[in-house]
Amino acid sequence: VTYPELEIYNKDWQMVSGEARKLLAEITDEKLDSIYKVPEMPEMDMPFFDMIGYSIHRESYLIGQIGLWRRLLGYPAMKYPGM
């Protein structure tokens, strides 16, 4: 398996982060209170506010799992710019 270079991931991360930040800053209370529907999984219907919180929590969990797997496979810890 060949993975993209780290620079590509960083560029994509910056683009996605900027778009997400803009959308979150502009979202209305009405939209946050409206229901997010998943046709394939009606049990997952929830307010957009809750779905955003769930998605952020899930992303944080997965980032932690990547760090754990890096350690288990003998790779160095992740480093963040400016740290």
Coordinates of N, CA and C in Angstrom, one line a residue:
V1 N 0.8 -1.2 0.0 CA 0.0 0.0 0.0 C 0.9 1.2 0.0
T2 N 0.6 2.2 -0.9 CA 1.3 3.4 -0.9 C 0.4 4.5 -0.5
Y3 N 0.8 5.3 0.5 CA 0.0 6.4 1.1 C 0.5 7.7 0.6
P4 N -0.3 8.7 0.5 CA 0.1 10.0 0.1 C 1.2 10.6 1.0
E5 N 2.0 11.5 0.5 CA 3.0 12.1 1.3 C 2.3 13.0 2.4
L6 N 3.0 13.2 3.5 CA 2.5 13.9 4.7 C 2.1 15.3 4.3
E7 N 2.8 15.9 3.3 CA 2.5 17.3 2.9 C 1.1 17.3 2.3
I8 N 0.7 16.3 1.6 CA -0.7 16.2 1.0 C -1.7 16.1 2.1
Y9 N -1.5 15.3 3.1 CA -2.4 15.2 4.2 C -2.5 16.6 4.9
N10 N -1.4 17.2 5.2 CA -1.4 18.5 5.8 C -2.1 19.6 5.0
K11 N -1.9 19.6 3.7 CA -2.7 20.5 2.9 C -4.2 20.3 2.9
D12 N -4.6 19.0 2.8 CA -6.0 18.7 2.9 C -6.6 19.0 4.3
W13 N -5.8 18.8 5.3 CA -6.3 19.1 6.7 C -6.5 20.6 6.9
Q14 N -5.6 21.4 6.3 CA -5.8 22.8 6.4 C -7.0 23.3 5.7
M15 N -7.2 22.7 4.5 CA -8.4 23.1 3.7 C -9.7 22.7 4.4
V16 N -9.8 21.5 4.8 CA -11.0 21.0 5.5 C -11.2 21.8 6.8
S17 N -10.2 22.0 7.6 CA -10.3 22.7 8.8 C -10.8 24.1 8.6
G18 N -10.3 24.8 7.6 CA -10.8 26.2 7.3 C -12.3 26.2 6.9
E19 N -12.7 25.2 6.1 CA -14.1 25.1 5.7 C -15.0 24.8 6.9
A20 N -14.5 23.9 7.7 CA -15.3 23.5 8.9 C -15.5 24.7 9.8
R21 N -14.4 25.4 10.0 CA -14.4 26.5 11.0 C -15.4 27.6 10.4
K22 N -15.3 27.8 9.1 CA -16.2 28.8 8.5 C -17.7 28.4 8.7
L23 N -18.0 27.1 8.4 CA -19.4 26.7 8.5 C -19.9 26.7 9.9
L24 N -19.0 26.3 10.9 CA -19.4 26.3 12.3 C -19.7 27.7 12.8
A25 N -18.9 28.7 12.3 CA -19.1 30.1 12.7 C -20.3 30.7 12.2
E26 N -20.8 30.2 11.0 CA -22.0 30.8 10.4 C -23.3 30.0 10.6
I27 N -23.2 28.8 11.2 CA -24.4 28.0 11.4 C -25.5 28.7 12.3
T28 N -26.7 28.6 11.9 CA -27.8 29.3 12.7 C -28.3 28.3 13.8
D29 N -29.0 28.9 14.8 CA -29.6 28.1 15.8 C -30.7 27.2 15.2
E30 N -31.4 27.8 14.2 CA -32.4 27.0 13.6 C -31.9 25.7 13.0
K31 N -30.7 25.8 12.3 CA -30.1 24.7 11.7 C -29.6 23.7 12.8
L32 N -29.0 24.2 13.8 CA -28.5 23.4 14.9 C -29.6 22.6 15.6
D33 N -30.8 23.2 15.6 CA -32.0 22.5 16.2 C -32.7 21.6 15.3
S34 N -32.4 21.7 14.0 CA -33.1 20.8 13.0 C -32.6 19.4 13.1
I35 N -33.3 18.5 12.6 CA -32.9 17.1 12.7 C -32.1 16.6 11.5
Y36 N -31.0 16.0 11.8 CA -30.1 15.4 10.9 C -30.6 14.0 10.7
K37 N -31.0 13.6 9.4 CA -31.6 12.3 9.2 C -30.6 11.5 8.4
V38 N -30.5 10.2 8.8 CA -29.7 9.2 8.1 C -30.7 8.2 7.6
P39 N -31.0 8.2 6.3 CA -32.1 7.3 5.8 C -31.8 5.8 6.0
E40 N -30.5 5.4 5.9 CA -30.2 4.0 6.1 C -30.2 3.6 7.6
M41 N -30.2 4.6 8.5 CA -30.2 4.3 9.9 C -31.1 5.3 10.7
P42 N -32.4 5.1 10.6 CA -33.3 6.1 11.3 C -33.0 6.2 12.8
E43 N -32.4 5.2 13.4 CA -32.1 5.3 14.8 C -31.1 6.4 15.1
M44 N -30.4 6.8 14.1 CA -29.3 7.8 14.2 C -29.9 9.3 14.0
D45 N -31.1 9.4 13.8 CA -31.7 10.8 13.6 C -31.5 11.6 14.9
M46 N -30.9 12.8 14.8 CA -30.6 13.6 15.9 C -30.5 15.1 15.5
P47 N -30.6 16.0 16.4 CA -30.3 17.4 16.0 C -28.9 17.6 15.5
F48 N -28.8 18.5 14.5 CA -27.4 18.8 14.0 C -26.4 19.1 15.1
F49 N -26.9 19.9 16.1 CA -26.0 20.2 17.2 C -25.4 18.9 17.8
D50 N -26.2 17.9 18.1 CA -25.7 16.6 18.6 C -24.8 15.9 17.6
M51 N -25.2 15.9 16.3 CA -24.4 15.3 15.3 C -23.0 15.9 15.2
I52 N -22.9 17.2 15.3 CA -21.6 17.9 15.3 C -20.8 17.5 16.5
G53 N -21.4 17.5 17.6 CA -20.6 17.1 18.8 C -20.2 15.6 18.7
Y54 N -21.0 14.8 18.2 CA -20.7 13.3 18.1 C -19.5 13.2 17.1
S55 N -19.6 13.9 16.0 CA -18.5 13.9 15.0 C -17.2 14.4 15.5
I56 N -17.2 15.4 16.3 CA -16.0 15.9 16.9 C -15.4 14.9 17.9
H57 N -16.2 14.4 18.7 CA -15.8 13.3 19.6 C -15.2 12.1 18.9
R58 N -15.9 11.7 17.9 CA -15.4 10.5 17.1 C -14.0 10.8 16.5
E59 N -13.9 12.0 15.9 CA -12.6 12.4 15.3 C -11.5 12.4 16.3
S60 N -11.8 12.9 17.5 CA -10.8 12.9 18.5 C -10.4 11.5 19.0
Y61 N -11.4 10.6 19.1 CA -11.1 9.2 19.4 C -10.2 8.6 18.4
L62 N -10.5 8.8 17.1 CA -9.8 8.2 16.0 C -8.3 8.7 16.0
I63 N -8.1 10.0 16.2 CA -6.8 10.5 16.3 C -6.0 9.8 17.4
G64 N -6.6 9.6 18.6 CA -6.0 8.9 19.7 C -5.6 7.5 19.3
Q65 N -6.5 6.8 18.5 CA -6.2 5.5 18.1 C -5.0 5.4 17.1
I66 N -4.9 6.4 16.3 CA -3.7 6.5 15.4 C -2.5 6.6 16.2
G67 N -2.5 7.4 17.3 CA -1.3 7.6 18.1 C -1.0 6.3 18.8
L68 N -2.0 5.6 19.3 CA -1.8 4.3 20.0 C -1.2 3.3 19.0
W69 N -1.7 3.2 17.8 CA -1.2 2.2 16.8 C 0.2 2.6 16.4
R70 N 0.5 3.9 16.3 CA 1.9 4.3 16.0 C 2.9 3.7 17.1
R71 N 2.5 3.9 18.3 CA 3.3 3.4 19.4 C 3.5 1.9 19.4
L72 N 2.3 1.2 19.2 CA 2.4 -0.2 19.2 C 3.2 -0.8 18.0
L73 N 3.3 -0.1 16.9 CA 4.1 -0.5 15.8 C 5.5 0.0 15.8
G74 N 5.9 0.7 16.9 CA 7.2 1.2 17.0 C 7.6 2.5 16.3
Y75 N 6.6 3.2 15.8 CA 6.8 4.5 15.2 C 6.9 5.6 16.3
P76 N 7.6 6.7 15.9 CA 7.7 7.8 16.9 C 6.3 8.5 17.0
A77 N 6.2 9.2 18.1 CA 4.9 10.0 18.4 C 4.7 11.0 17.3
M78 N 3.5 11.4 17.1 CA 3.2 12.4 16.1 C 3.7 13.7 16.6
K79 N 4.1 14.6 15.7 CA 4.6 15.9 16.1 C 3.7 16.9 15.4
Y80 N 3.4 18.0 16.1 CA 2.5 19.0 15.5 C 3.4 20.3 15.3
P81 N 3.1 21.0 14.2 CA 3.9 22.3 14.0 C 3.8 23.2 15.2
G82 N 5.0 23.8 15.5 CA 5.0 24.8 16.6 C 5.0 24.2 18.0
M83 N 5.1 22.9 18.1 CA 5.1 22.3 19.4 C 6.5 21.6 19.7

